[in-house]
XYZ file of C-alpha atoms in Angstrom:
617
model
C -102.337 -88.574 -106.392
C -99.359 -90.767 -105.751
C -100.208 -90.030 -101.714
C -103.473 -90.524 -101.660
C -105.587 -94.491 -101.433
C -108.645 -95.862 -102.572
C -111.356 -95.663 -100.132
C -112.707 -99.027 -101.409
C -109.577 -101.487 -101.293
C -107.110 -98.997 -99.768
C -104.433 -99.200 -102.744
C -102.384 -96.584 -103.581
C -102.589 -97.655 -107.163
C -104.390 -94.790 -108.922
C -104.099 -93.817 -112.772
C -105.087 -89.962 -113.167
C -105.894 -88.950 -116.296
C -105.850 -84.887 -116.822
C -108.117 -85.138 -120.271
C -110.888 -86.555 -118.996
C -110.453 -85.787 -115.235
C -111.378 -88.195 -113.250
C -109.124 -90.692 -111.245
C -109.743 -94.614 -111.413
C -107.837 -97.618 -109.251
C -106.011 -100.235 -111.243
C -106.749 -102.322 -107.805
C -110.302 -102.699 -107.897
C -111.490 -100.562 -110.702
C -113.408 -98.166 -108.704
C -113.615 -94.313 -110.153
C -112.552 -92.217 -106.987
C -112.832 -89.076 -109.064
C -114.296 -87.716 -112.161
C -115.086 -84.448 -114.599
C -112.391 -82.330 -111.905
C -112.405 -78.910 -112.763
C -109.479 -77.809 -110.407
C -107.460 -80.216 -108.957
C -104.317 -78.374 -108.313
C -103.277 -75.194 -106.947
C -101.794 -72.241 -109.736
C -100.947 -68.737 -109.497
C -100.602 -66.031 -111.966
C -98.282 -62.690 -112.185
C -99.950 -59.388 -112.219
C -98.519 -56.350 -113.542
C -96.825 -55.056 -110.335
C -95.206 -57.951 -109.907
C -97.456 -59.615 -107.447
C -99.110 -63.733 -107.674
C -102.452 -64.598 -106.387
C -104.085 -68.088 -106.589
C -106.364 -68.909 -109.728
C -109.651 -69.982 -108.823
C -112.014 -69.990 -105.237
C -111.508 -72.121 -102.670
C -114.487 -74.700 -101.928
C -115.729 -75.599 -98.608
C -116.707 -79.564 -97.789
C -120.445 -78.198 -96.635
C -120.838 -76.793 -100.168
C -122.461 -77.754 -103.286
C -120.336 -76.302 -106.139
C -118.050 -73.021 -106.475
C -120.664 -71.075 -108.971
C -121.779 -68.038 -106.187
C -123.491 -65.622 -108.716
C -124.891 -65.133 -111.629
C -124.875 -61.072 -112.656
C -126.222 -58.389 -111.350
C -129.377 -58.910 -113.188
C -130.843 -61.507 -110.608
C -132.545 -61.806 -107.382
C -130.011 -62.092 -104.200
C -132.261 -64.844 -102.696
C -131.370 -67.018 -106.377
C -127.663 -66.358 -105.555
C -127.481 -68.326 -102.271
C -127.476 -72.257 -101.325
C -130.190 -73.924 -100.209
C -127.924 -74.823 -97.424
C -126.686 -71.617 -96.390
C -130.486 -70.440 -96.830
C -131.071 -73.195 -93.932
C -128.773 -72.236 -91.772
C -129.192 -68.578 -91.585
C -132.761 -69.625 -90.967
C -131.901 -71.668 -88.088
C -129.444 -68.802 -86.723
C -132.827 -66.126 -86.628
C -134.802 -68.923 -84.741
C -131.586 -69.737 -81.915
C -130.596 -66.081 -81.828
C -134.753 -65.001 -80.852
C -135.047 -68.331 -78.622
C -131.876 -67.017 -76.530
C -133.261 -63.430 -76.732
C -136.638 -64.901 -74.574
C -134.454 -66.928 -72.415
C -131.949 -64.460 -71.929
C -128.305 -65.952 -73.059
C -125.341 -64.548 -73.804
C -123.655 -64.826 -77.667
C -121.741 -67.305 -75.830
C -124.695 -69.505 -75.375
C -126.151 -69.014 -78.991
C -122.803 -69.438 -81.379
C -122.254 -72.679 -79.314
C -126.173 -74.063 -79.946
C -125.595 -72.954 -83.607
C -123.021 -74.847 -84.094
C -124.522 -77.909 -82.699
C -127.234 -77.600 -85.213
C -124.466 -77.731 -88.195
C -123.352 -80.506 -86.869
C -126.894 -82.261 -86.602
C -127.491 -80.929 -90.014
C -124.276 -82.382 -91.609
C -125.274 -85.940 -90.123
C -128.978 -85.548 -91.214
C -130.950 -85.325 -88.018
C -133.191 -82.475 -89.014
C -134.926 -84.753 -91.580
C -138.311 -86.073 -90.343
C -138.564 -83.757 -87.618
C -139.540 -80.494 -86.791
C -137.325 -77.685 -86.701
C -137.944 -75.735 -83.772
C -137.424 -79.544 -81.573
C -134.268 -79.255 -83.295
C -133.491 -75.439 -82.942
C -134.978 -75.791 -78.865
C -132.541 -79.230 -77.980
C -129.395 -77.017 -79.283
C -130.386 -74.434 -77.218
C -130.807 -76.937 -73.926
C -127.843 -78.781 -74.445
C -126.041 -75.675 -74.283
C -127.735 -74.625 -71.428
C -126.763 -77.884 -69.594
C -122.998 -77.451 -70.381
C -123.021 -74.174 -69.432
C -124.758 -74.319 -66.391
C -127.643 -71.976 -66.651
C -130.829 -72.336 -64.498
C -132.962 -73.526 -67.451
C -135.495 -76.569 -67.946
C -137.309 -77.736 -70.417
C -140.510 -76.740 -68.910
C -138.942 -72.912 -69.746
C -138.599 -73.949 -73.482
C -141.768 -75.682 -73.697
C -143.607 -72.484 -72.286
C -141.841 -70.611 -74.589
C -142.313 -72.087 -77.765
C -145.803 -73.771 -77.077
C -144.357 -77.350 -77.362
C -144.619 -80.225 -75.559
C -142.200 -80.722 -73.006
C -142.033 -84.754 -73.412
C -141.502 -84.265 -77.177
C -138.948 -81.946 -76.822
C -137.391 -84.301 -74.321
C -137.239 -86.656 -76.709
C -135.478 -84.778 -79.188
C -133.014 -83.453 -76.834
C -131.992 -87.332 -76.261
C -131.381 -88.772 -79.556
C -129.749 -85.771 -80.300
C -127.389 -85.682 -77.845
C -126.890 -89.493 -78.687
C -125.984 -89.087 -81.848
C -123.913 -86.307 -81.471
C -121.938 -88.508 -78.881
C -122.079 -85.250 -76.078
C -121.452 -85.917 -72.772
C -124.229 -84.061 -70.863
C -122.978 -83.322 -67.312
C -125.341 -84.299 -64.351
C -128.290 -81.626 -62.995
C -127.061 -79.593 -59.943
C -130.515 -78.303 -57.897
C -128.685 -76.052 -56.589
C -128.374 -73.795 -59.706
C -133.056 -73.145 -59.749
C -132.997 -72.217 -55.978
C -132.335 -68.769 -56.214
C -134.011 -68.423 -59.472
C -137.252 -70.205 -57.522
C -136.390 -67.505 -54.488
C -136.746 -64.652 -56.360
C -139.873 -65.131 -57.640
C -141.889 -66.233 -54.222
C -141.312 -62.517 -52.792
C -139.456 -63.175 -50.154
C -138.147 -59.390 -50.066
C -135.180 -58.467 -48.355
C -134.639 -61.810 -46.848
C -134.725 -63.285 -50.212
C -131.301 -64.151 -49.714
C -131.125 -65.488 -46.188
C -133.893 -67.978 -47.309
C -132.268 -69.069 -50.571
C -128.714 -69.680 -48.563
C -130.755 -71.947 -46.194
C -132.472 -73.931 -48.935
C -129.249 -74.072 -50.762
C -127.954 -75.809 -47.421
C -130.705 -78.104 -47.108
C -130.167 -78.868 -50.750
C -126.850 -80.136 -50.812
C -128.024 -81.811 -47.259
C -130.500 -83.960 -49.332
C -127.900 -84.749 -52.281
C -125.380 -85.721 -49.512
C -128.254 -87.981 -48.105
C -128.580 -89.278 -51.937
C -132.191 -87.917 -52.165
C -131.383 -86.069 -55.769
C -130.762 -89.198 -57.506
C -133.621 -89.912 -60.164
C -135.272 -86.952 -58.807
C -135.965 -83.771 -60.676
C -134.347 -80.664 -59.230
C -137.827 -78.859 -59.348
C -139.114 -81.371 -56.390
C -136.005 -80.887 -54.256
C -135.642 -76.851 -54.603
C -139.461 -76.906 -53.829
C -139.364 -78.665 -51.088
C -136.356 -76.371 -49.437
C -137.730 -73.445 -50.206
C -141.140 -74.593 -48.322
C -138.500 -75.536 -45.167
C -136.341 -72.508 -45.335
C -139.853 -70.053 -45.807
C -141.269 -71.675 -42.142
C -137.690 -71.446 -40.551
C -137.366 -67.739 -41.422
C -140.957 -67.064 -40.392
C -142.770 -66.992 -43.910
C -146.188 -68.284 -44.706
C -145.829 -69.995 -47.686
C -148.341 -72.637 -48.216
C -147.368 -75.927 -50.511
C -149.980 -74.507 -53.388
C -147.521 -72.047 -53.521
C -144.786 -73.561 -54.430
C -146.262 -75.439 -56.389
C -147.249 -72.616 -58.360
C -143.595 -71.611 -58.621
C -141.594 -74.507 -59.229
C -144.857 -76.926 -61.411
C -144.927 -79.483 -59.530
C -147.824 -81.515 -58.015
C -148.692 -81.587 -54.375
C -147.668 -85.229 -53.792
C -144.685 -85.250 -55.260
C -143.600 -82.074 -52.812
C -145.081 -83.962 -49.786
C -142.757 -87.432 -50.784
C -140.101 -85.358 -50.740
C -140.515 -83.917 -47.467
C -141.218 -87.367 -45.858
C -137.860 -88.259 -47.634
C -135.614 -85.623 -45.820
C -137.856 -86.391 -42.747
C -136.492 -89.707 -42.246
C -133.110 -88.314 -42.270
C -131.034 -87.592 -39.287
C -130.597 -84.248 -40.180
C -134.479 -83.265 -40.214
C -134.040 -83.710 -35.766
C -131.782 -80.667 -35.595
C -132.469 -77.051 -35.069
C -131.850 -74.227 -37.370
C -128.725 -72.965 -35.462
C -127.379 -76.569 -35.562
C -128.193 -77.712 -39.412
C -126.384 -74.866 -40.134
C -123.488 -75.125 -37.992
C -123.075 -78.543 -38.118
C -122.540 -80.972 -40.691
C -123.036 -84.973 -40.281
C -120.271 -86.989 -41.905
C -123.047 -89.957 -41.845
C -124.406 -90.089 -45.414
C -127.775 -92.149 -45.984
C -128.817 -94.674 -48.666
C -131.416 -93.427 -51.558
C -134.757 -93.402 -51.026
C -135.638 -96.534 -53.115
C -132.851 -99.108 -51.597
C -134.747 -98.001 -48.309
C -137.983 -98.753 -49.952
C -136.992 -102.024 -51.646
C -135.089 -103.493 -48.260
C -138.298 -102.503 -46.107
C -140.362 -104.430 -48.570
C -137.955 -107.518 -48.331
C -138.035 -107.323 -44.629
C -142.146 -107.411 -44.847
C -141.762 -110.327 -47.358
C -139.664 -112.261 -45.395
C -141.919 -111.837 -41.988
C -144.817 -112.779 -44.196
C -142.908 -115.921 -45.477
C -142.054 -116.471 -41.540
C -145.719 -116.048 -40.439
C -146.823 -118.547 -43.309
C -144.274 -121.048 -42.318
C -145.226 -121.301 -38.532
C -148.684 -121.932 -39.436
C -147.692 -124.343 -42.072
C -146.109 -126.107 -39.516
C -148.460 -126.011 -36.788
C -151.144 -127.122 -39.593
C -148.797 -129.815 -40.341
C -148.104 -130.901 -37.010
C -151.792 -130.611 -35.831
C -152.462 -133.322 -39.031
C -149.348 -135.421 -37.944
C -150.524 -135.410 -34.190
C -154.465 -136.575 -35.940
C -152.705 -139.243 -38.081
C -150.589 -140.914 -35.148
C -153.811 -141.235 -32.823
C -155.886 -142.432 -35.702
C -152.976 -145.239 -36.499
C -153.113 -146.277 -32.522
C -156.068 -146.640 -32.812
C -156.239 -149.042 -35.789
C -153.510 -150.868 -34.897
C -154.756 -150.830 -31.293
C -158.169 -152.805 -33.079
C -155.682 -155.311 -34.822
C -154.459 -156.128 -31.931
C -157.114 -156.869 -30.095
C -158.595 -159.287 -32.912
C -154.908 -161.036 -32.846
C -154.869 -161.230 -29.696
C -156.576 -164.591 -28.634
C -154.916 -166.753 -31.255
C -151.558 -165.451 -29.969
C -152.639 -165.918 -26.223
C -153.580 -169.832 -27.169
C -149.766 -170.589 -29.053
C -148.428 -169.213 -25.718
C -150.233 -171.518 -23.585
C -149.731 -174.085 -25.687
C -145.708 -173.510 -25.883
C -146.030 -172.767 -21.838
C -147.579 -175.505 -21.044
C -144.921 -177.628 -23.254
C -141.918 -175.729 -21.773
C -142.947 -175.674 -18.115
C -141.922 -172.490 -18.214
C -142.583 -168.513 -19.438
C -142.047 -167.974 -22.774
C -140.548 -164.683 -22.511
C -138.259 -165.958 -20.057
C -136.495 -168.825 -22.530
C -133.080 -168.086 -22.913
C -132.239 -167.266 -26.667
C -128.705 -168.243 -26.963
C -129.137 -171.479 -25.586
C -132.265 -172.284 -27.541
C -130.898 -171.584 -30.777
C -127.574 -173.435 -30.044
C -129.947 -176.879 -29.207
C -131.848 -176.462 -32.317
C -128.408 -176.030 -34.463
C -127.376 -179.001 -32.957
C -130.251 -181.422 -33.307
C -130.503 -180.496 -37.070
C -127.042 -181.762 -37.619
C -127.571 -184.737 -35.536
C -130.725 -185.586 -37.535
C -128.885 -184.654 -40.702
C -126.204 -187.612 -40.254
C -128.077 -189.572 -38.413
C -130.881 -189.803 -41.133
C -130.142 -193.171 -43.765
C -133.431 -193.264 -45.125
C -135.476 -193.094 -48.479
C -135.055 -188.975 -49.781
C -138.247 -187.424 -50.290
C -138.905 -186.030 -53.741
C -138.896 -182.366 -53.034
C -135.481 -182.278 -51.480
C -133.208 -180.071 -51.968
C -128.874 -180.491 -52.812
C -126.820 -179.611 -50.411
C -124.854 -177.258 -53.036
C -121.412 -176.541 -53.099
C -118.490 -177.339 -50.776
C -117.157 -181.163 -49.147
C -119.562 -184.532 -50.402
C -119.909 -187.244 -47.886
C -117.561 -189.443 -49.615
C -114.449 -186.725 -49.230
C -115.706 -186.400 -45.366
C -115.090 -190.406 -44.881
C -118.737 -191.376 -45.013
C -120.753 -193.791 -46.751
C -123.322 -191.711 -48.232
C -123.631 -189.843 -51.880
C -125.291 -186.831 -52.979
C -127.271 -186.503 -49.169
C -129.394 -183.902 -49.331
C -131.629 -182.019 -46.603
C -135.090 -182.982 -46.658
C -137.578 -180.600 -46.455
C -139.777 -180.961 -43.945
C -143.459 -180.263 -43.521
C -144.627 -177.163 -41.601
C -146.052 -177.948 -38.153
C -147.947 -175.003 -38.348
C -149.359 -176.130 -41.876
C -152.949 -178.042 -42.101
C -153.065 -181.145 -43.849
C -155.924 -179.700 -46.101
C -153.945 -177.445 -47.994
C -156.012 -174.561 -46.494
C -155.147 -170.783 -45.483
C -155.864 -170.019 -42.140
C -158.171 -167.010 -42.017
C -158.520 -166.576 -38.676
C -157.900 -163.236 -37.195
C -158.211 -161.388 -40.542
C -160.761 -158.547 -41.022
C -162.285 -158.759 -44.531
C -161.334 -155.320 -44.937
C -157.843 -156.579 -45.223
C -158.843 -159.283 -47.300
C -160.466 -156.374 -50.128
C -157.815 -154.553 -50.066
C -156.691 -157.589 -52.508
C -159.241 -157.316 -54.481
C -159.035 -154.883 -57.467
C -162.475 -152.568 -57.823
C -163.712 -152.672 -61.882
C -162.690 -149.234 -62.511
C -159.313 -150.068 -61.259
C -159.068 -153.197 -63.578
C -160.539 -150.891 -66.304
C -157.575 -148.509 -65.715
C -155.052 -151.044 -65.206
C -156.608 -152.765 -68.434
C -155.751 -149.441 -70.644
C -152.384 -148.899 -68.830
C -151.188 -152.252 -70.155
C -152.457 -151.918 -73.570
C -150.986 -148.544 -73.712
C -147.609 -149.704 -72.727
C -147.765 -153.015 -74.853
C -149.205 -151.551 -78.005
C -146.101 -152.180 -79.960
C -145.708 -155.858 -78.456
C -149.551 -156.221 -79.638
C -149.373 -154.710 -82.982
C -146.480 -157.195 -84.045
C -147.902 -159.794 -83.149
C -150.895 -159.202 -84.700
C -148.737 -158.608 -87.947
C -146.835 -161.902 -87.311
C -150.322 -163.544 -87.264
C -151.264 -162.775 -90.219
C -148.185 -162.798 -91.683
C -148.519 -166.776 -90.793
C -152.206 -167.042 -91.455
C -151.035 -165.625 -95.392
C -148.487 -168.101 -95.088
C -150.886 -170.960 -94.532
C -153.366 -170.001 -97.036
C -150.253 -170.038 -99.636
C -149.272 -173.349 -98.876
C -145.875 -172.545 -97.632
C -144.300 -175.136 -95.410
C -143.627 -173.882 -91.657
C -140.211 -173.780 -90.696
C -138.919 -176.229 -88.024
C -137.894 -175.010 -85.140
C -134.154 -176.450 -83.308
C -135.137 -177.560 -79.694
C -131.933 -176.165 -77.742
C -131.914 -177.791 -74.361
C -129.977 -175.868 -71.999
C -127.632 -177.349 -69.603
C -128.596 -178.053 -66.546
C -127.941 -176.261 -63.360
C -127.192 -177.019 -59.686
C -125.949 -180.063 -60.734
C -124.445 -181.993 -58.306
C -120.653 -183.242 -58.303
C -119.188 -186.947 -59.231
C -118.436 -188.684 -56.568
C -116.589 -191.371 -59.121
C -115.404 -191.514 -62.559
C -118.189 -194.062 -63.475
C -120.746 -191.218 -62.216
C -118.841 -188.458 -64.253
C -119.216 -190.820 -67.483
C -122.750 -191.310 -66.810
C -123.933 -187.745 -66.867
C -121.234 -186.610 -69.905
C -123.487 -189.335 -71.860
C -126.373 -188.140 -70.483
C -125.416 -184.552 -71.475
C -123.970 -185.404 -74.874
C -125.041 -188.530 -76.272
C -122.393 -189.308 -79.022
C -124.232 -191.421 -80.964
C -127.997 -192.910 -81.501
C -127.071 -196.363 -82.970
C -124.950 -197.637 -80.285
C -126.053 -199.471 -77.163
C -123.727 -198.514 -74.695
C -125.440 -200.720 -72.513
C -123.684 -203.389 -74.455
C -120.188 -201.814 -74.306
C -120.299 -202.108 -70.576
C -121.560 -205.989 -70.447
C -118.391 -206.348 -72.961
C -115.230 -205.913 -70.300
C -117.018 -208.372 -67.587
C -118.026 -210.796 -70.417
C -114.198 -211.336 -71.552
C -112.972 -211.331 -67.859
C -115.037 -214.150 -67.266
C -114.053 -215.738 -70.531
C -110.313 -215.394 -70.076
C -110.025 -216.820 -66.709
C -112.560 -219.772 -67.085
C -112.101 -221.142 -70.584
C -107.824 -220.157 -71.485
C -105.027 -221.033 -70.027
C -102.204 -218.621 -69.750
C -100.161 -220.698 -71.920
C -102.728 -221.363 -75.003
C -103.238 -218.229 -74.494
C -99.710 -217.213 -74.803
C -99.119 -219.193 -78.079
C -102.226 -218.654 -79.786
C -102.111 -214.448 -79.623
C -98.549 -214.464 -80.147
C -97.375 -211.865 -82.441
C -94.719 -211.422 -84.776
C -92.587 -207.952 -83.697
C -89.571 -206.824 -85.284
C -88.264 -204.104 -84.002
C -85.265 -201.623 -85.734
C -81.368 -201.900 -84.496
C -80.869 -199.533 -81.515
C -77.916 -197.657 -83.480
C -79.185 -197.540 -87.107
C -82.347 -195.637 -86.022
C -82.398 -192.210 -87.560
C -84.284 -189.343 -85.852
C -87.745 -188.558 -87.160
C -89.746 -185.641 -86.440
C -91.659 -186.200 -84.152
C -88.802 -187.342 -81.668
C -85.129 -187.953 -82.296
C -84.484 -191.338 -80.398
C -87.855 -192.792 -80.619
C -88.021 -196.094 -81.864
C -90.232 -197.196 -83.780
C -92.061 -200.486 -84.629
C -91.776 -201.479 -88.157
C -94.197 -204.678 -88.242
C -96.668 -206.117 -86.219
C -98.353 -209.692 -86.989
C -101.347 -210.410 -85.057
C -103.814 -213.565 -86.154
C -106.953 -212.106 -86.539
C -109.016 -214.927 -85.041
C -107.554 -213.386 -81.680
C -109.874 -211.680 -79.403
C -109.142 -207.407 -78.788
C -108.692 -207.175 -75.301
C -106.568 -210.107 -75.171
C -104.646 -208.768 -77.976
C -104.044 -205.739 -75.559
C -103.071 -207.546 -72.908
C -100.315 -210.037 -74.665
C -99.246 -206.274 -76.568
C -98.635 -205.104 -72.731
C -96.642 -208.004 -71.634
C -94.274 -208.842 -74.458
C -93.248 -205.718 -75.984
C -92.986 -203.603 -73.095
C -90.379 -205.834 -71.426
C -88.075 -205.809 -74.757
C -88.565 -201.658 -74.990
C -86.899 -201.287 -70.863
C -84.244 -203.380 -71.887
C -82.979 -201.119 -74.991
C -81.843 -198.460 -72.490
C -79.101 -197.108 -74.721
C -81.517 -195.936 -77.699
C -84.344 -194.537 -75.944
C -84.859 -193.061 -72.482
C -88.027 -192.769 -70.587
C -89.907 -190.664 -73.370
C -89.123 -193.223 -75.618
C -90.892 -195.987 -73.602
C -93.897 -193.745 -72.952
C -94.055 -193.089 -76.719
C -93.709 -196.942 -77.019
C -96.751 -197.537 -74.739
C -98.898 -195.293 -75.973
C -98.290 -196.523 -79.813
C -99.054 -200.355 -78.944
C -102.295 -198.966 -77.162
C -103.235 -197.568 -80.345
């Protein structure tokens, strides 16, 4: 066993063990073979000298090697139910062929075909002359004998569709290739039996030419061969002068009267069916056609597309018929507009006409327009009065002030319409009040409107329904309601500074730093000590009174500090306190700024900047 594998995990692992017989994996564990009787060939020695083999030899279609049991028994208890089955199926091929006259040939090949169908187990559920009958025909196609199923199903009483059946899963399964059906092959068969006597075979050559005409022409395809052979055999029995009538071929070949006919018409539209006899069978057109049914299916197209075409051009004389309706029916509406504008327009041209001197439509455009550009800037400078309430900023771009003039923040009044009334009034005139209900919104419109918008808000509606009675819960609990943060946005289209008093303004406007400070004050305080200072001091008391005391470090003992190297710094600083601030400031700017220029060789300019901006602080 050392060649042979396991059909499970294909190891070649196997343990054989000759006591028990049987043969086991040491892979997977499966038992590949067990109780063997014989499995190995021995030979003995007879008495001349001679070996033969011990045992039988046991075919793979057999059920054990036991063939007999004495001469005491039955023979029918010494065979196999198998063999018993097949030699039953041999008598039934063997007396199918004898009816249908086939060679041995013809019935050892169909036998054989029903072993193999019997070793792959297609006899079971079905009967077994189908099975013994679909042998038979399959060999009968591969052969090529002149032989249809209509033969078998006369001859063994069966239907022809079921056999037909049969024959197809049969060949299926047993993976035959079953060459195509040549017509040809039933012509003389068909010949023979419509009497034609001695020019039987004249007329069977001619419908054997006009067969293979019609399979050039592709006429055989999905066509049985009965249709086609009847059908030449009707044409070749009129060419050679014999009355055969269509219910006699039919007779012959079983097949109904329409189905002949079609295939007439079919070879009829052909361009062999407009030669003569001498000529079809003479001469032979290299032109082949296209099957019946791509004929059919490309004239049917053609007819669909004409009656798309047909219902096109009256779509579109419908449509332009109703386009032609609509544009006289708009004239004419518009045509009534017009007339009921008409009179108020005809009054504003007098009116401008008689202002002008002159046709309206006869005002130069260009020049008009220019005039009118150039009077609104003329009134727009020239204007210095009060600015009406509703005026609007001029935006963005150059103020007055940067433009040399005198005036902030000018903006463009807007003035009132001349065309306006006083009232406050629409002018209705010249409206229909069939334009003026269009407007107005019928109740079942509303209604539908009404139950659009709830549909669409029912979310929005629901929470705030829940938010409501969230709240009304909240209430009725005593829960305090939480305060709200008023965030005032900034405000837009703002217009820009003209000054840096302006610019301080509106940042305190904007963002007031503090609530308990008049700033009001603040701004009386710098004119209050100007006035002070120059009417009540004198420089000099001035001088002596705010003097400080400033002592300032040696300009070479200074060491460098972080925040700058060779900055000096001011080590102490007496002021009285009695002293007003601003003139503190002031006294601060003219004493020690004087002494920090003149100490050039510690400091540079930073250091004087630095200087500055400490006595400021």
């Amino acid at each position: 066993m050392t060649g042979n594998k396991c059909k499970n995990c294909g190891s070649a692992e196997l343990e054989v063990d000759p006591a028990r017989g049987d043969t086991i994996c040491t892979n997977c564990g499966t038992v590949l073979e067990d109780s063997v009787i014989v499995s190995e060939m021995q030979f003995e020695e007879n008495a001349h000298g001679g070996t033969s083999a011990l045992g039988q030899f046991v075919a793979s279609d057999s059920k054990g090697g036991c063939r007999g049991f004495g001469n005491n028994f039955h023979s029918p208890l010494n065979r196999e139910s198998r063999e018993i089955t097949l030699l039953n199926a041999k008598r039934g091929i063997s007396n199918l062929c004898q009816q249908l006259r086939l060679n041995q040939h013809c019935l050892d090949t169909a036998f054989n075909f029903y072993k193999m169908a019997l070793t792959r187990q297609m006899t079971r559920g079905r009967k077994n002359t189908h099975v013994l009958a679909a042998c038979v025909y399959i060999t009968c196609r591969i052969e090529g004998t002149p032989h249809l199923l209509i033969d078998f199903s006369d001859v063994l009483q069966i239907d022809a569709f079921e056999l037909g059946r049969c024959y197809l899963k049969l060949s299926q399964a047993l993976c035959i290739n079953i060459p195509a059906l040549d017509p040809c092959l039933y012509v003389l068969r068909y010949a023979n039996n419509l009497e034609f006597g001695e020019k039987t075979h004249e007329v069977a050559m001619t419908a054997l030419r006009l067969v293979q005409r019609m399979k050039k022409d592709n006429i055989h395809y999905g066509r049985r061969p009965s249709g086609l052979c009847g059908a030449a055999l009707l044409m070749a029995a009129r060419l050679h002068d014999f009355s055969r009538t269509v219910g006699d071929i039919v007779k012959i070949v079983h097949i109904h009267e329409s189905t002949l006919r079609k295939r007439l018409v079919e070879f009829g539209e052909t361009p062999s069916s407009s030669l003569t006899l001498d000529e079809f069978m003479n001469v032979d057109l290299e032109e082949e056609q296209d099957p019946p049914s791509y004929k059919q299916a490309r004239a049917k197209d053609r007819e669909r597309a004409e009656r798309l075409q047909k219902l096109m051009e009256e779509m579109e004389t419908n449509n332009t018929l109703q386009i032609s309706d609509l544009q006289v029916e708009i004239e004419r509406q518009l045509e009534e507009r017009r007339a009921l504008k008409r009179p108020t327009m005809t009054e504003s041209f007098k009116l401008l006409s008689s202002v002008s001197g002159e046709n309206v439509e006869e005002v130069d455009t260009d020049k008009f327009v220019a005039q009118s550009t150039l009077g609104v800037i003329q009134d727009c400078l020239d204007s210095g009065g009060n600015e009406a309430e509703t005026a609007q900023p001029m935006g963005l771009g150059p103020s007055h002030a940067l433009m040399g003039l005198d005036k902030k923040n000018e903006t463009v009044p807007v003035e009132n319409c001349p065309f306006q009334d006083g009232t406050g009034e629409l002018d209705l005139e010249g409206i229909d009040d069939t334009d003026i209900d269009q407007y107005i919104m019928s109740e079942l419109d509303a209604k539908n409107k009404d139950k659009i918008w709830m549909a669409m808000n029912a979310t929005y509606l629901k929470e705030q329904k829940e938010k409501e009675e969230r709240l009304a819960k909240e209430r009725e609990e005593g829960k305090p309601e939480k305060k709200r943060r008023k965030c005032t946005g900034k405000k837009k289209n703002t217009p820009a500074a003209n000054t840096a008093g302006e610019a301080i303004e509106k940042m305190l406007q904007e963002k007031k730093m503090s609530s308990k400070i008049n700033y009001d004050v603040l701004k009386s305080l710098n004119i209050s000590f100007k006035e002070d200072s120059s009417t009540n001091i004198s420089p000099q008391e001035t001088q002596k009174q705010t003097e400080p005391e400033i002592i300032l470090p040696p300009p070479k003992s200074v060491a460098p500090s972080k925040r700058s190297k060779a900055t000096p710094r001011i080590q102490k600083m007496k002021v009285e306190p009695k002293t007003e601030p601003m003139k503190i400031k002031e006294q601060l700017k003219e004493e020690v700024l004087p002494v920090l220029k003149t100490d050039t060789s510690v400091a540079g300019e930073s250091s004087e900047t630095e200087a500055d901006m400490d006595m400021e602080e």
